PDB file of C-alpha atoms in Angstrom:
ATOM      1  CA  MET A1292       0.000   0.000   0.000  1.00 27.00           C
ATOM      2  CA  THR A1293       0.951   3.666  -0.236  1.00 29.00           C
ATOM      3  CA  ASP A1294       3.748   4.851   2.056  1.00 28.00           C
ATOM      4  CA  PHE A1295       2.442   8.286   2.994  1.00 29.00           C
ATOM      5  CA  LEU A1296       4.663  10.941   4.533  1.00 30.00           C
ATOM      6  CA  THR A1297       3.773  11.858   8.109  1.00 32.00           C
ATOM      7  CA  VAL A1298       4.231  15.167   9.908  1.00 36.00           C
ATOM      8  CA  PRO A1299       5.491  16.095  13.382  1.00 36.00           C
ATOM      9  CA  ASP A1300       3.359  15.054  16.343  1.00 39.00           C
ATOM     10  CA  THR A1301       2.542  18.595  17.426  1.00 43.00           C
ATOM     11  CA  GLY A1302       0.522  21.033  15.392  1.00 50.00           C
ATOM     12  CA  PRO A1303       0.843  24.818  15.205  1.00 47.00           C
ATOM     13  CA  ASN A1304      -0.698  26.559  18.204  1.00 46.00           C
ATOM     14  CA  GLY A1305      -2.367  23.357  19.343  1.00 57.00           C
ATOM     15  CA  GLY A1306      -4.248  23.126  16.050  1.00 84.00           C
ATOM     16  CA  ILE A1307      -6.617  20.523  14.661  1.00 92.00           C
ATOM     17  CA  ARG A1308      -5.122  17.364  13.164  1.00 94.00           C
ATOM     18  CA  VAL A1309      -6.572  16.218   9.826  1.00 91.00           C
ATOM     19  CA  ALA A1310      -6.191  12.580   8.745  1.00 93.00           C
ATOM     20  CA  ALA A1311      -7.032  11.343   5.239  1.00 88.00           C
ATOM     21  CA  LEU A1312      -7.201   7.578   4.835  1.00 92.00           C
ATOM     22  CA  TYR A1313      -8.434   4.727   2.704  1.00 93.00           C
ATOM     23  CA  ARG A1314      -7.752   1.050   2.273  1.00 92.00           C
ATOM     24  CA  PHE A1315      -9.189  -1.609   0.023  1.00 90.00           C
ATOM     25  CA  ALA A1316      -9.631  -4.702   2.223  1.00 90.00           C
ATOM     26  CA  VAL A1317     -12.501  -7.079   2.973  1.00 90.00           C
ATOM     27  CA  VAL A1318     -14.905  -5.844   5.664  1.00 93.00           C
ATOM     28  CA  GLY A1319     -16.970  -8.762   6.957  1.00 90.00           C
ATOM     29  CA  ASP A1320     -19.609  -7.065   9.132  1.00 95.00           C
ATOM     30  CA  VAL A1321     -20.043  -3.524   7.836  1.00 97.00           C
ATOM     31  CA  GLU A1322     -22.696  -2.590  10.400  1.00 97.00           C
ATOM     32  CA  ALA A1323     -20.507  -3.640  13.328  1.00 97.00           C
ATOM     33  CA  VAL A1324     -17.557  -1.704  11.923  1.00 98.00           C
ATOM     34  CA  ARG A1325     -19.745   1.350  11.325  1.00 98.00           C
ATOM     35  CA  ASP A1326     -20.984   1.241  14.929  1.00 98.00           C
ATOM     36  CA  ARG A1327     -17.442   0.863  16.317  1.00 97.00           C
ATOM     37  CA  LEU A1328     -16.159   3.839  14.370  1.00 98.00           C
ATOM     38  CA  GLN A1329     -19.189   5.996  15.168  1.00 98.00           C
ATOM     39  CA  SER A1330     -18.707   5.364  18.864  1.00 98.00           C
ATOM     40  CA  VAL A1331     -14.982   6.090  19.011  1.00 98.00           C
ATOM     41  CA  CYS A1332     -15.317   9.250  16.888  1.00 98.00           C
ATOM     42  CA  VAL A1333     -18.031  10.671  19.156  1.00 97.00           C
ATOM     43  CA  ALA A1334     -16.036   9.808  22.293  1.00 97.00           C
ATOM     44  CA  SER A1335     -12.883  11.376  20.815  1.00 97.00           C
ATOM     45  CA  ALA A1336     -14.425  14.674  19.597  1.00 96.00           C
ATOM     46  CA  VAL A1337     -13.594  13.773  15.997  1.00 97.00           C
ATOM     47  CA  ARG A1338     -15.600  15.052  13.030  1.00 96.00           C
ATOM     48  CA  GLY A1339     -15.482  14.342   9.319  1.00 95.00           C
ATOM     49  CA  THR A1340     -16.646  11.498   7.108  1.00 96.00           C
ATOM     50  CA  LEU A1341     -15.876   7.787   7.169  1.00 97.00           C
ATOM     51  CA  LEU A1342     -17.351   5.433   4.572  1.00 97.00           C
ATOM     52  CA  VAL A1343     -17.617   1.718   5.274  1.00 97.00           C
ATOM     53  CA  ALA A1344     -18.188  -0.851   2.525  1.00 94.00           C
ATOM     54  CA  ALA A1345     -17.482  -4.518   1.968  1.00 91.00           C
ATOM     55  CA  GLU A1346     -14.493  -3.464  -0.168  1.00 90.00           C
ATOM     56  CA  GLY A1347     -12.834  -1.264   2.499  1.00 93.00           C
ATOM     57  CA  LEU A1348     -12.775   2.082   4.302  1.00 96.00           C
ATOM     58  CA  ASN A1349     -12.375   5.652   3.082  1.00 95.00           C
ATOM     59  CA  GLY A1350     -12.574   9.054   4.706  1.00 93.00           C
ATOM     60  CA  THR A1351     -11.110  12.230   6.120  1.00 91.00           C
ATOM     61  CA  ILE A1352     -11.452  13.107   9.789  1.00 96.00           C
ATOM     62  CA  ALA A1353     -10.253  15.932  12.008  1.00 95.00           C
ATOM     63  CA  GLY A1354      -9.931  16.551  15.725  1.00 96.00           C
ATOM     64  CA  PRO A1355      -7.476  16.741  18.611  1.00 96.00           C
ATOM     65  CA  GLU A1356      -4.335  14.675  18.145  1.00 95.00           C
ATOM     66  CA  ALA A1357      -5.276  12.171  20.859  1.00 96.00           C
ATOM     67  CA  GLY A1358      -8.740  11.761  19.369  1.00 97.00           C
ATOM     68  CA  ILE A1359      -7.390  11.085  15.885  1.00 98.00           C
ATOM     69  CA  GLU A1360      -4.955   8.521  17.255  1.00 97.00           C
ATOM     70  CA  ALA A1361      -7.785   6.775  19.118  1.00 98.00           C
ATOM     71  CA  VAL A1362      -9.840   6.463  15.911  1.00 98.00           C
ATOM     72  CA  LEU A1363      -6.861   5.224  13.893  1.00 98.00           C
ATOM     73  CA  ALA A1364      -6.045   2.651  16.564  1.00 98.00           C
ATOM     74  CA  GLU A1365      -9.632   1.379  16.354  1.00 98.00           C
ATOM     75  CA  ILE A1366      -9.391   1.085  12.571  1.00 98.00           C
ATOM     76  CA  ARG A1367      -6.044  -0.721  12.702  1.00 98.00           C
ATOM     77  CA  ASP A1368      -7.590  -3.197  15.104  1.00 97.00           C
ATOM     78  CA  ILE A1369      -9.957  -4.346  12.330  1.00 96.00           C
ATOM     79  CA  PRO A1370      -8.597  -7.417  10.477  1.00 94.00           C
ATOM     80  CA  GLY A1371      -7.079  -6.358   7.159  1.00 92.00           C
ATOM     81  CA  PHE A1372      -6.434  -2.782   8.271  1.00 96.00           C
ATOM     82  CA  GLU A1373      -3.369  -3.335  10.428  1.00 95.00           C
ATOM     83  CA  ASP A1374      -1.145  -1.576   7.861  1.00 91.00           C
ATOM     84  CA  LEU A1375      -3.476   1.353   7.204  1.00 93.00           C
ATOM     85  CA  GLU A1376      -1.566   4.338   5.812  1.00 86.00           C
ATOM     86  CA  VAL A1377      -2.638   7.873   6.639  1.00 90.00           C
ATOM     87  CA  LYS A1378      -1.892  11.355   5.272  1.00 84.00           C
ATOM     88  CA  TYR A1379      -1.806  14.051   7.924  1.00 87.00           C
ATOM     89  CA  ALA A1380      -2.167  17.818   7.906  1.00 82.00           C
ATOM     90  CA  TRP A1381      -2.761  20.519  10.505  1.00 85.00           C
ATOM     91  CA  THR A1382      -5.266  23.354  10.428  1.00 84.00           C
ATOM     92  CA  SER A1383      -6.075  26.109  12.904  1.00 83.00           C
ATOM     93  CA  ASP A1384      -9.855  25.595  12.694  1.00 84.00           C
ATOM     94  CA  MET A1385     -12.066  22.518  12.608  1.00 88.00           C
ATOM     95  CA  PRO A1386     -12.577  21.840   8.868  1.00 85.00           C
ATOM     96  CA  PHE A1387     -15.756  19.747   9.262  1.00 90.00           C
ATOM     97  CA  LEU A1388     -19.174  20.779  10.492  1.00 85.00           C
ATOM     98  CA  ARG A1389     -20.330  17.340  11.610  1.00 93.00           C
ATOM     99  CA  LEU A1390     -19.533  13.646  11.869  1.00 97.00           C
ATOM    100  CA  LYS A1391     -20.807  11.146   9.274  1.00 97.00           C
ATOM    101  CA  VAL A1392     -20.011   7.428   9.473  1.00 98.00           C
ATOM    102  CA  ARG A1393     -21.954   5.698   6.710  1.00 97.00           C
ATOM    103  CA  ILE A1394     -22.316   2.330   5.041  1.00 97.00           C
ATOM    104  CA  LYS A1395     -21.926   2.385   1.254  1.00 95.00           C
ATOM    105  CA  GLN A1396     -21.844  -0.138  -1.570  1.00 92.00           C
ATOM    106  CA  GLU A1397     -18.406   1.190  -2.568  1.00 93.00           C
ATOM    107  CA  ILE A1398     -15.927   3.370  -0.701  1.00 93.00           C
ATOM    108  CA  VAL A1399     -15.542   5.355  -3.905  1.00 92.00           C
ATOM    109  CA  THR A1400     -18.464   4.946  -6.284  1.00 92.00           C
ATOM    110  CA  MET A1401     -17.602   3.829  -9.787  1.00 94.00           C
ATOM    111  CA  GLY A1402     -20.444   1.413 -10.427  1.00 92.00           C
ATOM    112  CA  GLN A1403     -18.162  -1.427 -11.568  1.00 90.00           C
ATOM    113  CA  PRO A1404     -18.861  -4.188  -9.005  1.00 81.00           C
ATOM    114  CA  ASP A1405     -16.419  -6.795 -10.303  1.00 84.00           C
ATOM    115  CA  LEU A1406     -13.236  -4.758  -9.750  1.00 87.00           C
ATOM    116  CA  ASP A1407     -10.721  -5.753  -7.082  1.00 85.00           C
ATOM    117  CA  PRO A1408      -8.374  -2.747  -6.650  1.00 86.00           C
ATOM    118  CA  ALA A1409      -6.466  -4.452  -3.843  1.00 80.00           C
ATOM    119  CA  ARG A1410      -5.110  -6.939  -6.396  1.00 83.00           C
ATOM    120  CA  GLN A1411      -5.741  -5.385  -9.818  1.00 86.00           C
ATOM    121  CA  ALA A1412      -4.435  -1.827  -9.427  1.00 89.00           C
ATOM    122  CA  GLY A1413      -1.693  -0.431 -11.656  1.00 93.00           C
ATOM    123  CA  VAL A1414       1.912   0.452 -10.838  1.00 95.00           C
ATOM    124  CA  TYR A1415       2.517   3.022  -8.105  1.00 94.00           C
ATOM    125  CA  VAL A1416       4.806   5.895  -9.081  1.00 97.00           C
ATOM    126  CA  SER A1417       6.424   7.962  -6.326  1.00 97.00           C
ATOM    127  CA  PRO A1418       6.161  11.772  -6.425  1.00 97.00           C
ATOM    128  CA  ALA A1419       9.925  11.894  -7.012  1.00 97.00           C
ATOM    129  CA  ASP A1420       9.524   9.903 -10.249  1.00 98.00           C
ATOM    130  CA  TRP A1421       6.209  11.402 -11.363  1.00 98.00           C
ATOM    131  CA  ASN A1422       7.573  14.423 -13.250  1.00 98.00           C
ATOM    132  CA  ALA A1423       9.701  12.342 -15.582  1.00 98.00           C
ATOM    133  CA  LEU A1424       6.804   9.988 -16.281  1.00 98.00           C
ATOM    134  CA  ILE A1425       4.226  12.626 -17.191  1.00 98.00           C
ATOM    135  CA  ALA A1426       6.707  14.815 -19.115  1.00 97.00           C
ATOM    136  CA  ASP A1427       7.356  11.921 -21.505  1.00 97.00           C
ATOM    137  CA  PRO A1428       5.291  12.596 -24.670  1.00 96.00           C
ATOM    138  CA  THR A1429       4.618   8.860 -25.013  1.00 97.00           C
ATOM    139  CA  THR A1430       2.670   8.914 -21.712  1.00 98.00           C
ATOM    140  CA  LEU A1431      -1.059   9.631 -21.731  1.00 98.00           C
ATOM    141  CA  VAL A1432      -1.816  11.531 -18.503  1.00 98.00           C
ATOM    142  CA  ILE A1433      -5.411  11.314 -17.243  1.00 98.00           C
ATOM    143  CA  ASP A1434      -6.985  13.245 -14.368  1.00 98.00           C
ATOM    144  CA  THR A1435      -9.542  10.937 -12.729  1.00 97.00           C
ATOM    145  CA  ARG A1436     -11.203  13.696 -10.680  1.00 97.00           C
ATOM    146  CA  ASN A1437     -14.368  15.668 -11.380  1.00 95.00           C
ATOM    147  CA  ASP A1438     -14.682  18.686 -13.666  1.00 96.00           C
ATOM    148  CA  TYR A1439     -14.771  21.348 -10.922  1.00 95.00           C
ATOM    149  CA  GLU A1440     -11.622  19.873  -9.352  1.00 96.00           C
ATOM    150  CA  GLY A1441      -9.677  20.005 -12.603  1.00 96.00           C
ATOM    151  CA  GLU A1442     -10.768  23.585 -13.223  1.00 95.00           C
ATOM    152  CA  ILE A1443      -8.840  24.963 -10.224  1.00 96.00           C
ATOM    153  CA  GLY A1444      -5.683  22.871 -10.632  1.00 97.00           C
ATOM    154  CA  ALA A1445      -4.133  20.055 -12.656  1.00 98.00           C
ATOM    155  CA  PHE A1446      -0.840  18.568 -13.818  1.00 98.00           C
ATOM    156  CA  ALA A1447       0.772  19.809 -16.994  1.00 93.00           C
ATOM    157  CA  ARG A1448      -0.280  17.760 -20.060  1.00 94.00           C
ATOM    158  CA  ALA A1449      -3.193  16.110 -18.237  1.00 97.00           C
ATOM    159  CA  ILE A1450      -6.340  15.110 -20.117  1.00 97.00           C
ATOM    160  CA  GLN A1451      -9.461  16.355 -18.337  1.00 97.00           C
ATOM    161  CA  PRO A1452     -12.439  13.986 -18.801  1.00 97.00           C
ATOM    162  CA  ASN A1453     -14.676  16.743 -17.353  1.00 95.00           C
ATOM    163  CA  THR A1454     -16.876  14.155 -15.691  1.00 96.00           C
ATOM    164  CA  ARG A1455     -19.436  15.360 -13.187  1.00 94.00           C
ATOM    165  CA  SER A1456     -18.894  12.342 -10.924  1.00 94.00           C
ATOM    166  CA  PHE A1457     -16.518   9.399 -10.679  1.00 96.00           C
ATOM    167  CA  ARG A1458     -19.339   7.103 -11.765  1.00 95.00           C
ATOM    168  CA  ASP A1459     -19.124   8.759 -15.204  1.00 97.00           C
ATOM    169  CA  PHE A1460     -15.481   7.791 -15.685  1.00 97.00           C
ATOM    170  CA  PRO A1461     -16.048   4.285 -17.185  1.00 97.00           C
ATOM    171  CA  ASP A1462     -18.346   5.662 -19.904  1.00 97.00           C
ATOM    172  CA  TRP A1463     -15.866   8.448 -20.662  1.00 97.00           C
ATOM    173  CA  PHE A1464     -13.000   5.999 -21.023  1.00 97.00           C
ATOM    174  CA  ARG A1465     -14.944   3.563 -23.198  1.00 97.00           C
ATOM    175  CA  THR A1466     -15.741   6.373 -25.637  1.00 96.00           C
ATOM    176  CA  GLU A1467     -13.455   9.421 -25.560  1.00 97.00           C
ATOM    177  CA  GLY A1468     -10.626   7.817 -23.601  1.00 97.00           C
ATOM    178  CA  ARG A1469     -10.424   4.826 -25.895  1.00 96.00           C
ATOM    179  CA  ALA A1470     -10.488   7.111 -28.935  1.00 97.00           C
ATOM    180  CA  LEU A1471      -7.583   9.100 -27.468  1.00 96.00           C
ATOM    181  CA  MET A1472      -5.591   5.939 -26.956  1.00 95.00           C
ATOM    182  CA  ASP A1473      -6.270   4.804 -30.522  1.00 95.00           C
ATOM    183  CA  GLU A1474      -5.127   8.194 -31.800  1.00 96.00           C
ATOM    184  CA  MET A1475      -2.063   8.705 -29.585  1.00 95.00           C
ATOM    185  CA  LYS A1476      -1.005   5.071 -29.181  1.00 96.00           C
ATOM    186  CA  PRO A1477       0.750   5.872 -25.878  1.00 97.00           C
ATOM    187  CA  LYS A1478       3.350   3.540 -24.411  1.00 97.00           C
ATOM    188  CA  ARG A1479       1.764   3.923 -20.998  1.00 97.00           C
ATOM    189  CA  VAL A1480      -1.078   5.631 -19.124  1.00 98.00           C
ATOM    190  CA  ALA A1481      -0.489   7.704 -15.977  1.00 98.00           C
ATOM    191  CA  MET A1482      -3.470   8.562 -13.770  1.00 97.00           C
ATOM    192  CA  TYR A1483      -3.860  10.703 -10.689  1.00 98.00           C
ATOM    193  CA  CYS A1484      -6.420  11.931  -8.156  1.00 96.00           C
ATOM    194  CA  THR A1485      -6.488  13.804  -4.854  1.00 93.00           C
ATOM    195  CA  GLY A1486      -5.339  11.150  -2.390  1.00 89.00           C
ATOM    196  CA  GLY A1487      -4.908   7.956  -4.421  1.00 90.00           C
ATOM    197  CA  ILE A1488      -8.199   6.105  -4.029  1.00 92.00           C
ATOM    198  CA  ARG A1489      -9.795   7.064  -7.354  1.00 94.00           C
ATOM    199  CA  CYS A1490      -6.587   6.341  -9.296  1.00 92.00           C
ATOM    200  CA  GLU A1491      -6.246   2.964  -7.601  1.00 92.00           C
ATOM    201  CA  LYS A1492      -9.735   2.002  -8.715  1.00 94.00           C
ATOM    202  CA  SER A1493      -9.322   3.622 -12.148  1.00 95.00           C
ATOM    203  CA  THR A1494      -6.146   1.710 -12.912  1.00 95.00           C
ATOM    204  CA  ALA A1495      -7.894  -1.523 -11.937  1.00 94.00           C
ATOM    205  CA  PHE A1496     -10.706  -0.559 -14.321  1.00 96.00           C
ATOM    206  CA  LEU A1497      -8.340   0.169 -17.229  1.00 97.00           C
ATOM    207  CA  LYS A1498      -6.579  -3.140 -16.700  1.00 95.00           C
ATOM    208  CA  ALA A1499      -9.950  -4.886 -16.740  1.00 94.00           C
ATOM    209  CA  GLU A1500     -10.557  -3.093 -20.065  1.00 95.00           C
ATOM    210  CA  GLY A1501      -7.359  -4.600 -21.476  1.00 95.00           C
ATOM    211  CA  VAL A1502      -4.906  -1.716 -20.930  1.00 95.00           C
ATOM    212  CA  GLU A1503      -1.721  -3.212 -19.523  1.00 90.00           C
ATOM    213  CA  ASN A1504       0.852  -0.467 -18.880  1.00 95.00           C
ATOM    214  CA  VAL A1505      -1.033   1.641 -16.344  1.00 97.00           C
ATOM    215  CA  HIS A1506       0.550   3.780 -13.621  1.00 98.00           C
ATOM    216  CA  HIS A1507      -0.793   6.024 -10.876  1.00 96.00           C
ATOM    217  CA  LEU A1508       0.594   8.649  -8.518  1.00 97.00           C
ATOM    218  CA  GLU A1509       1.458   7.198  -5.136  1.00 93.00           C
ATOM    219  CA  GLY A1510      -0.330   9.157  -2.422  1.00 90.00           C
ATOM    220  CA  GLY A1511      -2.123  11.301  -4.973  1.00 93.00           C
ATOM    221  CA  ILE A1512      -1.805  15.040  -5.498  1.00 96.00           C
ATOM    222  CA  LEU A1513      -1.680  15.670  -1.752  1.00 91.00           C
ATOM    223  CA  ARG A1514       1.507  13.720  -1.253  1.00 92.00           C
ATOM    224  CA  TYR A1515       3.040  15.309  -4.348  1.00 96.00           C
ATOM    225  CA  LEU A1516       2.275  18.813  -3.057  1.00 95.00           C
ATOM    226  CA  GLU A1517       3.612  17.838   0.349  1.00 92.00           C
ATOM    227  CA  THR A1518       6.932  16.479  -0.910  1.00 94.00           C
ATOM    228  CA  ILE A1519       7.824  18.233  -4.184  1.00 97.00           C
ATOM    229  CA  ASP A1520       9.242  21.752  -4.076  1.00 96.00           C
ATOM    230  CA  ALA A1521       7.163  24.328  -5.927  1.00 96.00           C
ATOM    231  CA  ALA A1522      10.172  25.276  -8.073  1.00 96.00           C
ATOM    232  CA  ASP A1523      10.370  21.692  -9.401  1.00 97.00           C
ATOM    233  CA  SER A1524       6.647  21.081  -9.659  1.00 97.00           C
ATOM    234  CA  LEU A1525       4.544  20.293 -12.715  1.00 98.00           C
ATOM    235  CA  TRP A1526       1.380  21.036 -10.761  1.00 98.00           C
ATOM    236  CA  ARG A1527      -0.539  24.149 -11.787  1.00 97.00           C
ATOM    237  CA  GLY A1528      -3.075  25.849  -9.507  1.00 95.00           C
ATOM    238  CA  ASP A1529      -4.643  24.534  -6.299  1.00 96.00           C
ATOM    239  CA  CYS A1530      -5.956  21.131  -5.284  1.00 97.00           C
ATOM    240  CA  PHE A1531      -9.599  20.891  -4.237  1.00 95.00           C
ATOM    241  CA  VAL A1532     -10.166  19.085  -0.928  1.00 91.00           C
ATOM    242  CA  PHE A1533     -13.479  17.861   0.434  1.00 83.00           C
ATOM    243  CA  ASP A1534     -13.510  19.830   3.674  1.00 78.00           C
ATOM    244  CA  GLU A1535     -13.771  23.421   4.843  1.00 78.00           C
ATOM    245  CA  ARG A1536     -10.213  24.231   3.707  1.00 85.00           C
ATOM    246  CA  VAL A1537     -11.631  23.933   0.138  1.00 92.00           C
ATOM    247  CA  SER A1538      -8.215  23.983  -1.563  1.00 94.00           C
ATOM    248  CA  VAL A1539      -4.524  23.535  -0.784  1.00 93.00           C
ATOM    249  CA  GLY A1540      -1.294  24.308  -2.590  1.00 94.00           C
ATOM    250  CA  HIS A1541       2.345  23.307  -2.261  1.00 94.00           C
ATOM    251  CA  GLY A1542       3.270  22.359   1.276  1.00 91.00           C
ATOM    252  CA  LEU A1543      -0.464  21.728   1.790  1.00 88.00           C
ATOM    253  CA  VAL A1544      -0.873  25.428   2.583  1.00 90.00           C
ATOM    254  CA  GLN A1545      -4.547  26.416   2.440  1.00 90.00           C
ATOM    255  CA  GLY A1546      -5.470  28.056  -0.866  1.00 93.00           C
ATOM    256  CA  ASP A1547      -7.612  31.123  -1.511  1.00 92.00           C
ATOM    257  CA  HIS A1548     -10.756  29.275  -2.608  1.00 95.00           C
ATOM    258  CA  THR A1549     -13.938  29.328  -0.584  1.00 94.00           C
ATOM    259  CA  LEU A1550     -17.060  27.248  -1.075  1.00 92.00           C
ATOM    260  CA  CYS A1551     -20.245  28.562  -2.621  1.00 93.00           C
ATOM    261  CA  ARG A1552     -22.960  27.451  -0.216  1.00 90.00           C
ATOM    262  CA  GLY A1553     -25.505  27.416  -2.994  1.00 90.00           C
ATOM    263  CA  CYS A1554     -23.858  24.893  -5.311  1.00 91.00           C
ATOM    264  CA  ARG A1555     -20.918  23.609  -3.198  1.00 90.00           C
ATOM    265  CA  MET A1556     -18.418  24.595  -5.893  1.00 93.00           C
ATOM    266  CA  PRO A1557     -15.040  26.266  -5.201  1.00 95.00           C
ATOM    267  CA  VAL A1558     -14.861  30.030  -5.772  1.00 95.00           C
ATOM    268  CA  ASN A1559     -11.594  31.975  -6.099  1.00 94.00           C
ATOM    269  CA  ALA A1560     -10.962  35.664  -5.376  1.00 93.00           C
ATOM    270  CA  GLU A1561     -12.081  36.657  -8.864  1.00 94.00           C
ATOM    271  CA  GLY A1562     -15.313  34.711  -8.442  1.00 95.00           C
ATOM    272  CA  ARG A1563     -15.995  36.364  -5.097  1.00 95.00           C
ATOM    273  CA  ALA A1564     -15.557  39.769  -6.750  1.00 95.00           C
ATOM    274  CA  SER A1565     -18.363  38.994  -9.190  1.00 95.00           C
ATOM    275  CA  PRO A1566     -21.597  40.959  -8.651  1.00 94.00           C
ATOM    276  CA  HIS A1567     -23.390  37.598  -8.825  1.00 92.00           C
ATOM    277  CA  PHE A1568     -21.566  36.256  -5.750  1.00 95.00           C
ATOM    278  CA  ILE A1569     -23.470  36.506  -2.488  1.00 94.00           C
ATOM    279  CA  GLU A1570     -21.737  34.986   0.526  1.00 93.00           C
ATOM    280  CA  GLY A1571     -23.592  31.889   1.686  1.00 92.00           C
ATOM    281  CA  VAL A1572     -26.191  32.154  -1.080  1.00 94.00           C
ATOM    282  CA  CYS A1573     -24.908  31.822  -4.648  1.00 93.00           C
ATOM    283  CA  CYS A1574     -22.100  32.440  -7.116  1.00 94.00           C
ATOM    284  CA  ALA A1575     -21.949  33.259 -10.804  1.00 93.00           C
ATOM    285  CA  ASN A1576     -22.171  29.542 -11.641  1.00 90.00           C
ATOM    286  CA  CYS A1577     -25.411  28.865  -9.784  1.00 92.00           C
ATOM    287  CA  ARG A1578     -27.144  32.240  -9.523  1.00 89.00           C
ATOM    288  CA  ASP A1579     -29.572  31.485 -12.361  1.00 90.00           C
ATOM    289  CA  THR A1580     -30.273  27.916 -11.242  1.00 89.00           C
ATOM    290  CA  ARG A1581     -31.731  28.827  -7.845  1.00 87.00           C
ATOM    291  CA  ASP A1582     -35.229  30.229  -7.357  1.00 89.00           C
ATOM    292  CA  ASP A1583     -36.236  33.008  -4.961  1.00 88.00           C
ATOM    293  CA  ALA A1584     -37.349  30.586  -2.249  1.00 91.00           C
ATOM    294  CA  GLN A1585     -33.992  28.810  -2.292  1.00 90.00           C
ATOM    295  CA  ARG A1586     -32.045  32.063  -2.185  1.00 89.00           C
ATOM    296  CA  LEU A1587     -34.110  33.268   0.749  1.00 92.00           C
ATOM    297  CA  ARG A1588     -33.489  30.013   2.594  1.00 92.00           C
ATOM    298  CA  TYR A1589     -29.743  30.186   1.922  1.00 90.00           C
ATOM    299  CA  ALA A1590     -29.644  33.819   3.045  1.00 91.00           C
ATOM    300  CA  GLU A1591     -31.341  32.937   6.335  1.00 92.00           C
ATOM    301  CA  ARG A1592     -28.896  30.089   6.874  1.00 89.00           C
ATOM    302  CA  GLN A1593     -25.983  32.491   6.293  1.00 89.00           C
ATOM    303  CA  ARG A1594     -27.509  35.012   8.716  1.00 90.00           C
ATOM    304  CA  GLN A1595     -27.689  32.325  11.410  1.00 89.00           C
ATOM    305  CA  ILE A1596     -24.076  31.321  10.736  1.00 83.00           C
ATOM    306  CA  GLU A1597     -22.910  34.922  11.094  1.00 86.00           C
ATOM    307  CA  LEU A1598     -24.906  35.383  14.299  1.00 87.00           C
ATOM    308  CA  ALA A1599     -23.377  32.207  15.727  1.00 82.00           C
ATOM    309  CA  ARG A1600     -19.896  33.361  14.704  1.00 80.00           C
ATOM    310  CA  ARG A1601     -20.326  36.699  16.483  1.00 84.00           C
ATOM    311  CA  ARG A1602     -21.472  34.838  19.609  1.00 84.00           C
ATOM    312  CA  GLY A1603     -18.516  32.499  19.369  1.00 76.00           C
ATOM    313  CA  ASP A1604     -20.804  29.475  18.906  1.00 70.00           C
ATOM    314  CA  ALA A1605     -20.333  26.592  16.485  1.00 59.00           C
ATOM    315  CA  HIS A1606     -23.108  26.539  13.883  1.00 53.00           C
ATOM    316  CA  LEU A1607     -24.184  23.224  12.311  1.00 50.00           C
ATOM    317  CA  GLY A1608     -21.469  21.457  14.275  1.00 43.00           C
ATOM    318  CA  ARG A1609     -23.694  18.596  15.327  1.00 43.00           C
ATOM    319  CA  SER A1610     -22.997  14.927  14.881  1.00 43.00           C
ATOM    320  CA  ASP A1611     -24.899  13.265  12.067  1.00 44.00           C
ATOM    321  CA  PRO A1612     -25.561   9.598  12.878  1.00 41.00           C
ATOM    322  CA  ALA A1613     -25.006   7.087  10.099  1.00 39.00           C
TER     323      ALA A1613
END
């Protein structure tokens, strides 16, 4: 499995520890595992999302260092997860509003039930070797993330499928992706995603489709940004993350994107300067897709958030049972 880089055991100013994790391994009793993880997260003041499926675990959680370690110890006590690898970061504020521990059919939804990424995935490529691989013109580089993620940052030379969800990726590959391969006749395919889970499943899918020489970025974009100096990087822009940080750059420093609360899409400084951007309500992308009733509801929600902030209270920070 991926050998993720860890960080020091103490965060800045006693900050919040963020742990991103996944592992493809057989989970026998998904309900029992869900209940175990729900319980330890609540007891440890940990928020975030953990997905439990028969094929494995996936999620990102945040909380005090001791709480995160307690949850990880519980996960590693589950058979098959003893060698769980984790990517860590620190943040000054809690990046999640609530806790969600949920049972799913897949830990990352592709809709291809016969894949076995634990055994079928492609060749891992370390961040140190990634630049040479994707700079080679005989390599077809494919971004396996969603359209809005690719819009704010991507690797040089990467093909953007512009899929709305990961479930759309198989159809894209069987049509446009296959046509690209027939046209380019690449010697190899290199794929990447945020933390590694989508590329691991995508490479297994391509191999099942008969593509043999398939590679993927070990640890995903996050490990690359954590370990590769900006001066040597082939990454352009920011990397979208699925928490309240919204985006990160080199060194995993928080980017300048915020989240539109109307459509949940990332918005940069230019987007926030648009006359169509209303904090907590809408942005230029979704302004015309929301009716008056929705905008009024969003505006009231934002008013309550601002009132809570002025009082020093956490708004929407409740646990959300599975």
